Coordinates of C-alpha atoms in Angstrom, one line a residue:
Chain A
X538 CA 123.2 103.9 117.9
X539 CA 124.7 102.7 114.7
X540 CA 128.1 104.0 115.8
X541 CA 127.9 101.9 119.0
X542 CA 127.1 98.8 117.0
X543 CA 130.1 99.5 114.8
X544 CA 132.3 99.9 117.8
X545 CA 131.0 96.6 119.2
X546 CA 131.7 95.0 115.9
X547 CA 135.3 96.2 116.0
X548 CA 135.8 95.0 119.6
X549 CA 134.4 91.6 118.7
X550 CA 136.5 91.1 115.6
X551 CA 138.9 88.8 117.3
X552 CA 136.2 86.2 118.1
X553 CA 134.6 84.5 115.1
X554 CA 131.5 83.5 117.0
X555 CA 131.1 87.0 118.4
X556 CA 131.6 88.5 115.0
X557 CA 128.9 86.3 113.5
X558 CA 126.5 87.2 116.3
X559 CA 127.2 90.9 116.2
X560 CA 127.0 91.0 112.4
X561 CA 123.6 89.3 112.6
X562 CA 122.3 91.8 115.1
X563 CA 123.8 94.6 113.1
X564 CA 121.8 93.3 110.1
X565 CA 118.5 93.8 111.9
X566 CA 119.1 97.6 112.3
X567 CA 118.2 99.2 109.0
X568 CA 119.7 102.6 108.3
X569 CA 120.4 104.0 104.9
X570 CA 122.7 106.6 103.5
X571 CA 121.4 108.2 100.3
X572 CA 124.0 109.9 98.2
X573 CA 122.0 112.8 96.7
X574 CA 122.7 114.9 93.7
X575 CA 121.6 118.5 93.5
X576 CA 121.3 121.3 91.0
X577 CA 120.4 124.9 91.3
X578 CA 119.7 124.5 95.0
X579 CA 117.4 121.5 94.8
X580 CA 117.8 117.8 95.1
X581 CA 117.5 116.1 91.7
X582 CA 114.4 114.0 91.0
X583 CA 116.6 110.9 90.6
X584 CA 117.8 111.3 94.2
X585 CA 114.2 111.7 95.4
X586 CA 113.6 108.3 93.8
X587 CA 116.5 106.9 95.9
X588 CA 114.6 108.1 98.9
X589 CA 111.6 106.2 97.7
X590 CA 113.8 103.1 97.4
X591 CA 115.0 103.6 100.9
X592 CA 111.4 103.5 102.1
X593 CA 110.9 100.3 100.1
X594 CA 113.7 98.7 102.1
X595 CA 112.1 99.3 105.4
X596 CA 109.1 101.4 106.4
X597 CA 110.9 102.5 109.6
X598 CA 114.2 103.1 107.8
X599 CA 116.3 105.9 109.2
X600 CA 117.7 107.8 106.2
X601 CA 120.7 110.1 106.1
X602 CA 121.1 112.2 103.0
X603 CA 124.6 113.1 101.9
X604 CA 125.2 116.2 99.8
X605 CA 128.5 117.5 98.6
X606 CA 129.7 120.5 96.7
X607 CA 130.3 124.1 97.7
X608 CA 128.6 127.5 97.7
X609 CA 125.1 128.7 98.4
X610 CA 123.4 126.2 96.1
X611 CA 124.7 123.4 98.4
X612 CA 123.2 124.8 101.5
X613 CA 119.9 125.6 99.7
X614 CA 119.8 122.0 98.5
X615 CA 120.5 120.8 102.1
X616 CA 117.4 122.7 103.2
X617 CA 115.4 121.0 100.5
X618 CA 116.7 117.6 101.4
X619 CA 115.9 118.1 105.1
X620 CA 112.2 118.2 104.3
X621 CA 112.1 116.0 101.2
X622 CA 110.9 112.8 102.8
X623 CA 109.4 111.8 106.1
X624 CA 112.1 109.1 106.6
X625 CA 115.0 111.6 106.4
X626 CA 116.5 111.8 109.9
X627 CA 119.7 113.7 109.0
X628 CA 121.3 115.7 106.2
X629 CA 125.1 115.5 105.9
X630 CA 126.7 118.4 104.1
X631 CA 130.2 118.0 102.8
X632 CA 131.3 121.5 101.8
X633 CA 134.5 121.5 99.9
X634 CA 135.8 122.8 96.6
X635 CA 137.2 119.3 96.0
X636 CA 133.6 118.0 95.8
X637 CA 132.2 120.8 93.7
X638 CA 132.5 118.6 90.6
X639 CA 131.5 115.0 90.3
X640 CA 135.0 113.5 90.4
X641 CA 134.9 109.9 91.7
X642 CA 138.2 110.0 93.6
X643 CA 137.4 112.6 96.3
X644 CA 133.7 111.5 96.4
X645 CA 134.6 107.9 97.0
X646 CA 136.8 108.9 99.9
X647 CA 134.0 110.9 101.3
X648 CA 131.6 108.0 101.0
X649 CA 134.0 105.6 102.7
X650 CA 134.6 108.0 105.5
X651 CA 130.9 108.7 106.1
X652 CA 130.1 105.0 105.9
X653 CA 132.8 104.1 108.4
X654 CA 131.5 106.7 110.8
X655 CA 127.8 106.1 110.3
X656 CA 127.8 102.3 110.0
X657 CA 124.7 102.3 107.6
X658 CA 123.2 99.0 106.6
X659 CA 122.5 100.3 103.1
X660 CA 124.0 102.9 100.8
X661 CA 121.9 104.0 97.9
X662 CA 122.6 106.2 94.9
X663 CA 120.7 106.7 91.7
X664 CA 121.8 105.0 88.5
X665 CA 122.8 108.3 86.9
X666 CA 126.2 108.8 85.3
X667 CA 127.3 110.2 88.7
X668 CA 126.0 107.3 90.7
X669 CA 127.4 104.7 88.3
X670 CA 130.8 106.5 88.3
X671 CA 131.0 106.8 92.1
X672 CA 129.4 103.8 93.8
X673 CA 131.5 101.0 92.6
X674 CA 134.7 102.8 93.4
X675 CA 133.4 103.5 97.0
X676 CA 132.3 99.9 97.3
X677 CA 135.8 98.7 96.3
X678 CA 137.3 100.9 99.0
X679 CA 134.9 99.3 101.5
X680 CA 135.5 95.8 100.0
X681 CA 131.8 95.1 99.3
X682 CA 130.0 94.1 96.1
X683 CA 127.4 96.6 95.0
X684 CA 124.2 95.9 93.2
X685 CA 123.6 97.9 90.0
X686 CA 120.4 99.3 88.7
X687 CA 117.9 97.8 91.2
X688 CA 114.3 97.9 90.0
X689 CA 112.5 96.3 92.9
X690 CA 113.2 95.6 96.6
X691 CA 111.7 92.3 97.8
X692 CA 113.3 92.2 101.3
X693 CA 115.9 94.4 102.9
X694 CA 118.6 92.2 101.2
X695 CA 116.8 90.8 98.2
X696 CA 116.7 92.8 95.0
X697 CA 115.6 92.5 91.5
X698 CA 117.7 93.9 88.7
X699 CA 117.6 93.6 84.9
X700 CA 120.3 91.7 83.0
X701 CA 120.9 91.1 79.3
X702 CA 119.6 94.5 78.3
X703 CA 116.4 93.9 80.3
X704 CA 115.5 90.6 78.7
X705 CA 115.9 88.8 81.9
X706 CA 115.3 89.8 85.5
X707 CA 117.7 88.6 88.1
X708 CA 116.7 88.3 91.8
X709 CA 119.8 88.5 94.0
X710 CA 120.3 88.2 97.7
X711 CA 123.1 90.1 99.3
X712 CA 124.8 87.9 101.8
X713 CA 127.9 90.0 102.6
X714 CA 128.8 91.3 106.1
X715 CA 129.5 94.8 104.9
X716 CA 127.0 97.5 104.0
X717 CA 124.7 96.7 101.1
X718 CA 125.5 99.3 98.4
X719 CA 123.2 99.7 95.5
X720 CA 122.3 102.0 92.6
X721 CA 118.6 102.2 91.8
X722 CA 116.8 102.7 88.6
X723 CA 115.0 106.0 89.1
X724 CA 112.0 105.1 86.8
X725 CA 111.2 102.1 89.1
X726 CA 110.7 104.1 92.3
X727 CA 108.3 107.1 92.3
X728 CA 109.2 109.9 94.6
X729 CA 106.6 110.5 97.3
X730 CA 104.1 113.1 96.3
X731 CA 102.2 113.5 99.5
X732 CA 102.6 116.9 101.1
X733 CA 105.3 117.0 103.7
X734 CA 104.3 118.1 107.1
X735 CA 105.9 121.4 107.7
X736 CA 107.0 120.4 111.2
X737 CA 109.2 117.6 110.0
X738 CA 112.6 119.0 109.2
X739 CA 115.7 116.9 109.6
X740 CA 118.8 118.4 111.3
X741 CA 121.7 119.4 109.0
X742 CA 125.2 118.4 109.9
X743 CA 128.5 119.4 108.4
X744 CA 130.9 116.6 107.6
X745 CA 134.5 116.7 108.7
X746 CA 136.6 116.6 105.6
X747 CA 140.1 116.4 107.0
X748 CA 140.7 113.0 105.3
X749 CA 140.6 114.3 101.8
X750 CA 143.9 113.9 100.1
X751 CA 145.6 115.5 97.1
X752 CA 143.7 114.7 93.9
X753 CA 145.1 112.7 91.0
X754 CA 142.4 114.1 88.7
X755 CA 141.1 117.5 87.8
X756 CA 137.9 118.6 86.4
X757 CA 138.2 120.7 83.2
X758 CA 134.8 121.6 81.9
X759 CA 131.3 120.4 81.0
X760 CA 129.8 120.9 77.5
X761 CA 126.1 120.7 77.7
X762 CA 123.3 121.2 75.2
X763 CA 121.1 124.2 76.0
X764 CA 117.5 123.1 75.6
X765 CA 114.1 124.1 76.8
X766 CA 112.8 120.6 76.5
X767 CA 112.2 118.7 79.7
X768 CA 114.8 116.3 81.0
X769 CA 114.7 113.0 79.0
X770 CA 114.9 110.8 82.1
X771 CA 111.9 112.5 83.8
X772 CA 109.7 113.6 81.0
X773 CA 106.1 112.2 81.0
X774 CA 106.2 112.1 77.2
X775 CA 109.2 111.2 75.0
X776 CA 109.4 111.5 71.2
X777 CA 112.2 109.5 69.7
X778 CA 113.7 109.4 66.2
X779 CA 115.8 106.8 64.6
X780 CA 117.7 106.4 61.4
X781 CA 114.5 106.8 59.5
X782 CA 114.6 110.6 60.1
X783 CA 117.6 110.7 57.7
X784 CA 119.0 114.1 58.7
X785 CA 119.5 116.6 61.5
X786 CA 117.2 118.9 59.7
X787 CA 114.4 116.4 59.8
X788 CA 114.9 116.0 63.6
X789 CA 113.5 119.5 63.9
X790 CA 110.1 118.1 62.9
X791 CA 110.4 115.9 66.0
X792 CA 111.3 118.9 68.1
X793 CA 108.2 120.7 66.9
X794 CA 106.1 117.8 67.8
X795 CA 107.8 117.6 71.2
X796 CA 107.1 121.3 71.7
X797 CA 103.4 120.7 71.1
X798 CA 103.3 117.7 73.4
X799 CA 105.5 119.1 76.1
X800 CA 107.7 116.1 75.4
X801 CA 111.4 115.4 75.6
X802 CA 113.3 114.3 72.5
X803 CA 115.1 111.0 72.4
X804 CA 117.1 109.1 69.8
X805 CA 118.5 105.8 68.8
X806 CA 122.2 104.9 68.6
X807 CA 122.0 105.1 64.8
X808 CA 120.7 108.6 64.9
X809 CA 123.4 109.7 67.3
X810 CA 126.2 107.9 65.4
X811 CA 125.0 109.6 62.2
X812 CA 125.3 113.0 63.9
X813 CA 121.7 114.0 63.8
X814 CA 121.6 114.7 67.6
X815 CA 124.0 114.7 70.5
X816 CA 124.7 111.5 72.4
X817 CA 123.0 112.5 75.6
X818 CA 119.6 112.0 73.8
X819 CA 120.3 108.3 73.3
X820 CA 117.8 105.9 74.8
X821 CA 118.8 102.4 75.4
X822 CA 121.1 99.9 77.2
X823 CA 124.0 102.3 76.7
X824 CA 122.1 105.6 77.0
X825 CA 119.2 106.8 79.2
X826 CA 116.6 104.5 80.6
X827 CA 113.2 106.1 80.4
X828 CA 109.6 105.0 81.4
X829 CA 107.3 107.9 80.3
X830 CA 103.5 107.8 80.2
X831 CA 103.8 108.1 76.4
X832 CA 106.7 107.0 74.2
X833 CA 106.5 107.7 70.5
X834 CA 109.1 106.1 68.2
X835 CA 109.5 107.4 64.7
X836 CA 111.7 105.5 62.2
X837 CA 113.0 103.2 65.0
X838 CA 113.5 99.6 64.1
X839 CA 113.4 98.4 67.7
X840 CA 116.7 96.7 68.3
X841 CA 117.2 94.8 71.6
X842 CA 119.6 97.5 72.9
X843 CA 117.0 100.3 72.3
X844 CA 114.1 98.4 73.8
X845 CA 116.2 98.0 76.9
X846 CA 115.7 101.7 77.5
X847 CA 112.0 102.2 76.9
X848 CA 110.2 98.9 77.3
X849 CA 108.6 100.0 80.6
X850 CA 106.8 103.0 79.1
X851 CA 103.1 103.0 79.8
X852 CA 101.9 103.6 76.2
X853 CA 104.2 103.0 73.2
X854 CA 103.4 104.3 69.8
X855 CA 105.5 103.2 66.8
X856 CA 105.6 104.7 63.3
X857 CA 107.6 102.7 60.8
X858 CA 107.3 101.9 57.1
X859 CA 108.5 98.3 57.7
X860 CA 105.6 96.2 59.1
X861 CA 108.1 93.6 60.3
X862 CA 110.1 96.0 62.4
X863 CA 110.6 94.5 65.9
X864 CA 109.3 97.8 67.5
X865 CA 105.8 96.7 66.6
X866 CA 106.1 93.7 68.9
X867 CA 106.2 96.1 71.9
X868 CA 104.1 98.9 70.6
X869 CA 100.6 99.4 71.9
X870 CA 99.6 101.4 68.8
X871 CA 101.4 101.1 65.5
X872 CA 101.2 102.9 62.2
X873 CA 102.8 101.3 59.1
X874 CA 103.3 104.5 57.2
X875 CA 105.8 107.1 56.0
X876 CA 106.8 108.9 59.2
X877 CA 107.1 112.3 57.5
X878 CA 103.5 112.1 56.4
X879 CA 102.5 111.1 59.9
X880 CA 104.6 113.9 61.5
X881 CA 103.1 116.5 59.2
X882 CA 99.6 115.3 60.0
X883 CA 100.3 115.2 63.7
X884 CA 101.7 118.7 63.7
X885 CA 98.6 119.9 62.0
X886 CA 96.1 118.1 64.2
X887 CA 97.6 118.4 67.7
X888 CA 96.7 121.7 69.3
X889 CA 99.3 124.0 70.7
X890 CA 100.3 123.2 74.3
X891 CA 98.2 125.2 76.8
Chain B
X297 CA 154.3 102.8 78.2
X298 CA 152.2 99.6 78.4
X299 CA 148.5 99.4 78.1
X300 CA 146.4 96.6 79.7
X301 CA 143.0 95.9 78.2
X302 CA 140.4 93.7 80.0
X303 CA 138.0 91.8 77.7
X304 CA 135.0 89.6 78.5
X305 CA 133.3 86.8 76.6
X306 CA 129.6 87.3 76.6
X307 CA 126.5 86.1 74.7
X308 CA 126.6 87.9 71.3
X309 CA 124.7 91.2 71.4
X310 CA 122.4 90.1 68.5
X311 CA 121.2 87.0 70.3
X312 CA 117.7 87.0 71.9
X313 CA 118.5 85.4 75.2
X314 CA 116.2 82.7 76.6
X315 CA 115.7 82.2 80.3
X316 CA 116.1 78.6 81.5
X317 CA 112.9 76.9 82.6
X318 CA 114.5 76.1 86.0
X319 CA 115.0 79.8 86.7
X320 CA 118.7 79.4 87.4
X321 CA 120.0 81.6 84.5
X322 CA 119.9 82.1 80.8
X323 CA 120.7 79.5 78.2
X324 CA 124.3 79.6 77.2
X325 CA 124.8 76.2 75.8
X326 CA 124.9 76.3 71.9
X327 CA 124.6 80.1 72.0
X328 CA 126.9 82.3 70.0
X329 CA 129.5 84.0 72.3
X330 CA 131.6 87.0 71.3
X331 CA 133.8 89.7 72.8
X332 CA 131.7 92.2 74.8
X333 CA 131.2 95.2 72.3
X334 CA 132.5 97.7 74.8
X335 CA 135.6 95.6 75.2
X336 CA 136.2 95.7 71.5
X337 CA 136.2 99.5 71.7
X338 CA 138.7 99.3 74.6
X339 CA 141.0 97.1 72.5
X340 CA 140.7 99.4 69.5
X341 CA 141.6 102.4 71.6
X342 CA 144.6 100.7 73.0
X343 CA 145.8 99.8 69.5
X344 CA 145.2 103.4 68.2
X345 CA 147.3 104.8 71.1
X346 CA 150.0 102.4 70.2
X347 CA 149.8 103.3 66.6
X348 CA 150.0 107.0 67.6
X349 CA 153.3 106.2 69.3
X350 CA 152.3 106.9 72.9
X351 CA 152.3 103.2 73.9
X352 CA 154.8 100.4 73.3
X353 CA 152.8 97.3 74.1
X354 CA 149.2 96.3 74.4
X355 CA 148.4 93.4 76.7
X356 CA 144.9 91.8 76.7
X357 CA 143.6 90.1 79.8
X358 CA 140.4 88.1 80.6
X359 CA 139.0 86.1 83.5
X360 CA 136.9 83.1 82.7
X361 CA 136.7 79.4 81.7
X362 CA 138.9 77.8 79.0
X363 CA 136.7 79.0 76.2
X364 CA 137.5 82.6 77.1
X365 CA 140.8 82.1 75.2
X366 CA 138.7 82.6 72.0
X367 CA 138.1 86.2 73.1
X368 CA 141.8 86.7 73.7
X369 CA 142.5 85.3 70.2
X370 CA 140.2 88.0 68.9
X371 CA 142.0 90.7 70.7
X372 CA 145.3 89.3 69.5
X373 CA 144.0 89.2 65.9
X374 CA 142.9 92.8 66.2
X375 CA 146.5 93.6 67.1
X376 CA 147.2 93.1 70.8
X377 CA 150.8 92.0 71.4
X378 CA 150.1 89.3 74.0
X379 CA 147.5 88.1 76.5
X380 CA 146.9 86.9 80.0
X381 CA 144.2 84.4 80.7
X382 CA 143.1 84.0 84.4
X383 CA 141.3 80.7 84.5
X384 CA 138.1 80.6 86.5
X385 CA 135.2 78.2 86.0
X386 CA 131.8 79.9 86.7
X387 CA 129.2 78.8 89.2
X388 CA 125.7 80.2 88.1
X389 CA 124.4 80.4 91.6
X390 CA 127.4 82.4 92.8
X391 CA 128.4 84.5 89.8
X392 CA 131.9 85.9 89.6
X393 CA 131.3 89.4 90.7
X394 CA 132.9 92.5 89.4
X395 CA 134.7 93.0 92.7
X396 CA 136.4 89.6 92.3
X397 CA 137.3 90.5 88.7
X398 CA 138.6 93.8 89.8
X399 CA 140.8 92.1 92.4
X400 CA 142.1 89.7 89.9
X401 CA 142.8 92.5 87.4
X402 CA 144.5 94.4 90.2
X403 CA 146.9 91.5 90.7
X404 CA 147.5 91.3 87.0
X405 CA 148.1 95.1 86.8
X406 CA 150.6 95.0 89.7
X407 CA 152.5 92.3 87.7
X408 CA 152.4 94.0 84.4
X409 CA 152.8 97.6 85.6
X410 CA 150.8 99.3 82.8
X411 CA 150.6 103.1 82.5
X412 CA 147.0 102.8 81.5
X413 CA 144.2 100.2 82.0
X414 CA 141.3 100.3 79.6
X415 CA 138.0 98.4 80.1
X416 CA 134.6 98.4 78.5
X417 CA 132.1 100.6 80.3
X418 CA 129.8 97.6 81.0
X419 CA 129.4 94.0 80.0
X420 CA 126.1 93.4 78.1
X421 CA 125.3 90.3 80.0
X422 CA 125.3 91.4 83.6
X423 CA 125.0 95.1 82.8
X424 CA 126.9 95.9 86.0
X425 CA 129.1 98.8 85.0
X426 CA 131.3 98.3 88.0
X427 CA 134.6 96.6 87.2
X428 CA 136.6 99.6 85.9
X429 CA 135.6 101.8 88.8
X430 CA 136.4 99.1 91.4
X431 CA 139.8 98.4 89.8
X432 CA 140.6 102.1 90.0
X433 CA 139.5 102.2 93.6
X434 CA 141.6 99.2 94.6
X435 CA 144.7 100.5 92.8
X436 CA 144.0 104.1 94.1
X437 CA 144.4 105.3 90.5
X438 CA 142.2 108.1 89.0
X439 CA 139.4 106.9 86.7
X440 CA 137.9 108.2 83.5
X441 CA 134.7 106.4 82.9
X442 CA 132.3 106.4 79.9
X443 CA 135.1 107.9 77.8
X444 CA 134.3 109.3 74.3
X445 CA 137.7 110.8 73.7
X446 CA 141.2 110.1 75.2
X447 CA 144.3 112.2 74.7
X448 CA 147.6 111.1 76.2
X449 CA 150.5 113.4 77.1
X450 CA 153.3 111.0 78.0
X451 CA 155.7 113.9 78.8
X452 CA 153.5 115.2 81.5
X453 CA 152.2 111.7 82.3
X454 CA 148.6 112.8 82.0
X455 CA 145.5 111.7 80.2
X456 CA 142.7 114.1 79.1
X457 CA 139.4 112.3 78.9
X458 CA 136.1 113.5 77.5
X459 CA 133.3 111.5 79.1
X460 CA 129.6 111.0 78.4
X461 CA 127.5 112.2 81.3
X462 CA 123.8 112.7 81.7
X463 CA 123.9 116.4 80.8
X464 CA 126.5 116.3 78.0
X465 CA 130.3 115.9 77.7
X466 CA 132.5 116.4 80.7
X467 CA 136.3 116.8 80.4
X468 CA 138.7 115.7 83.1
X469 CA 142.5 115.4 83.4
X470 CA 144.0 112.3 85.0
X471 CA 147.5 111.7 86.3
X472 CA 148.9 108.4 84.9
X473 CA 148.7 105.6 85.7
X474 CA 144.9 105.7 85.3
X475 CA 141.9 103.5 84.5
X476 CA 139.6 104.3 81.6
X477 CA 136.3 102.7 80.7
X478 CA 135.1 103.1 77.1
X479 CA 131.7 104.3 75.9
X480 CA 130.2 103.7 72.5
X481 CA 131.4 106.9 70.9
X482 CA 135.1 106.5 71.6
X483 CA 135.9 104.7 68.3
X484 CA 134.8 102.2 65.7
X485 CA 136.6 98.9 66.2
X486 CA 138.4 97.3 63.3
X487 CA 137.7 93.9 61.9
X488 CA 140.5 91.3 62.3
X489 CA 141.9 90.5 58.9
X490 CA 142.6 86.9 57.9
X491 CA 146.4 87.3 58.0
X492 CA 146.2 88.8 61.4
X493 CA 143.9 85.9 62.6
X494 CA 146.6 83.5 61.4
X495 CA 149.4 85.5 63.1
X496 CA 147.4 85.6 66.3
X497 CA 147.6 81.8 66.6
X498 CA 151.3 82.1 67.4
X499 CA 151.1 85.0 69.9
X500 CA 151.5 84.1 73.5
X501 CA 148.5 83.6 75.9
X502 CA 149.8 83.2 79.4
X503 CA 147.6 81.1 81.5
X504 CA 147.2 81.8 85.2
X505 CA 145.0 80.1 87.8
X506 CA 143.0 82.5 89.8
X507 CA 144.1 80.9 93.0
X508 CA 147.8 81.6 92.1
X509 CA 147.2 85.3 92.2
X510 CA 146.3 85.1 95.9
X511 CA 143.0 86.8 95.3
X512 CA 140.0 86.3 97.6
X513 CA 137.1 85.3 95.3
X514 CA 134.3 85.2 97.8
X515 CA 130.8 85.9 96.4
X516 CA 128.5 88.0 98.5
X517 CA 125.7 87.8 96.1
X518 CA 123.4 84.8 95.7
X519 CA 121.3 84.5 92.6
X520 CA 117.9 83.4 93.8
X521 CA 116.0 83.4 90.5
X522 CA 116.2 84.5 86.9
X523 CA 113.0 85.0 85.0
X524 CA 111.6 86.8 82.1
X525 CA 110.3 90.4 82.3
X526 CA 106.6 90.8 82.3
X527 CA 105.2 90.6 78.7
X528 CA 103.5 93.6 77.3
X529 CA 100.0 92.8 76.0
X530 CA 99.8 92.8 72.2
X531 CA 99.3 96.1 70.5
X532 CA 97.2 97.0 67.5
X533 CA 98.2 98.3 64.1
X534 CA 96.2 101.4 63.2
X535 CA 95.3 102.7 59.8
X536 CA 95.6 106.5 60.0
X537 CA 96.7 109.4 62.2
X538 CA 93.1 110.3 63.2
X539 CA 92.6 106.8 64.6
X540 CA 95.9 107.1 66.5
X541 CA 94.9 110.4 68.0
X542 CA 91.5 109.0 69.0
X543 CA 93.2 106.1 70.7
X544 CA 95.6 108.2 72.6
X545 CA 92.9 110.6 73.8
X546 CA 90.1 108.3 74.6
X547 CA 91.5 104.8 75.2
X548 CA 95.0 105.4 76.6
X549 CA 94.2 108.9 77.9
X550 CA 97.7 110.2 77.5
X551 CA 96.9 113.3 75.4

C-alpha cells in the first residue's frame, strides 16, 4: 500500500498540482518505522517507549520495527519485537556484520534504504546515544528536518519538545513533504504493560543489504562499567550525589543506600569532573534524562543543567547544607543538614531490600 | 591540514530564560549572549590539535545575524586563525533548522576543504543535537559524535575518537576527512587573554550572505507555541530523617 503511494508520488513528480495532491493524500496514511535497539536478545525498554510514541501518533498506526546486527541475539530480539506491541505489523531484520556495532554510517544508509522502500510517514527512534547519533544523519540523507527529544504528540505532525534545558516547551508543527523523523524522550512515553495476546505475532522479514558500501569508520571497542545497579535511565529510584560528597570513597555510601532501595546511582557534572564516578552516571542536559518515582539528591546544588535531567521525577528529595540551594525550589521534601549524617541515619533505618 | 570549527551564539548558560507572554519564543532582548559552551570545547580542541602540530590552520565559522560576529571574535581571541560569518537574520516562527545550518556548513566546508570539522555536540538553546550528524551525512564523511578524546594520525589520515555513549566509552576509528562533535569531557576551554582579545580585532572575518552559497534554506518546522513547563507544587523543608522516611512511606508512598 505505502509502496504504491510512493510509486504514484514518483510518477506525479513532474506535475506540481499532482505532487501537492498526492503528498496530501500520502499524509493521511499513517505508517511508522521504529528503529529499535536490542541487547541480549531483547528489545531495549527505550525502544518499547518508541512503540508507545507510535501509538500516540495514531491509534490505527501500522508499525514496522527495524532491527540490525548479527548473530543469534538479533533473531531472538526479532521474535521479541514481533510480539512486543499490538500495532507492530512487521519486523524488519538487517543481518550484517557491518551493523553489529552502532556505527552511524552503515546504519544511516540502511535507514534511508528502508524508508525509500517502505514510504513510512513517520520514523521514530529513542533519544539514546544511538538514536541521537543515527537519526540526524539519516534525515540529512533523506533531506528532511528531524525533531529531537519529543515529549508529547498532539497531532500526527504536531509535537512538543523541551528547549533551553527544559525551561521552555516548544510546540512545533512539521510541514515538510518528506517523512517526519523524530527521536522521543523515553521517560515521556510508557511502554504498554497490558499482556499481549499470544495470537498476535507480526511477520519477520529479512532486509536486502546489497546497498551497503565500504565503510569509512571502524568500531574498536566499548569500555563499560560493570555494575549490578539498575540502568539509570529506567530505574524507579535514583540516588544522586554532587560535589558535596567530596570523594569517590564517599560515593560508596550512596551505593550502599542505592543497594537498600534497589536504586540506580546518578551524579552531577561536578562529581564526574572531579573523578568520583564515571561520566555515564551524569544526569542533566548533557547526560541522562531520568524521571523516576523517587529522586534523591545529596550534595547537589541544583544548577539549571542538572534540573534539566530530573525535573520530571515524581517525588524529589534534596539533602543540602545550604538552605538557599536552588534544588530546594523543585524538591518535594528537603532536609537542610549534613548529608553524611543523613546518609548514616538512612542506612541504619531503611531495612534491607527484600 | 585545516580544521573548521562551527560556533553558535546562544543565551548564556547561566541565564534563567523567560518565556515571552505572547508565546512566540523566549526573551532574547537585553539578555546576555555567549558562545555555546560545547562550541567553546570544539574551538579548544582545534587549537590543541594545531599546537600539537597536526593541523596548520583553524577556521571558525558561524551562521547568524550581525551580532554573531561577537562569537567569532571570541573564537579568534582564543586563537583561531580566521573566521567565516554566514549572515542570516532569524525569523522566530520559522527557526533556522539544523538541516539548513548543515547545508550552509557543507558549502563552507567544500570551499575551505578542511581535513576535520569540529562542532559542539548540541546547542544549549534548541537542544537539537543534529547539526554535526547532518553535516557528516551531507558530506558523506564519517562522524565521531559526543567525543571525549580525539587522536589524529596524519600519516594514515585517520582519527581515533573515544565517544560517550549510554553504557560507557566507545572507541571508533575514522578515515579523514571526518566530522567530530564534542562532549563535555573532551577538554577545558582556555580563557582569552587581553592581548589576544586585542590581536583578534585585526584578524579577518569573511562575511558571506547565505543566499550567495546557493543553499536552500526552507523551513519545514513551524513553531506553534512556546510556553513554560508545568510548575512543580512547592515542597516542604523537613527537620529530621525520621520525618523524611515517614513522608516517603505514608504521604508519597514511594518506599
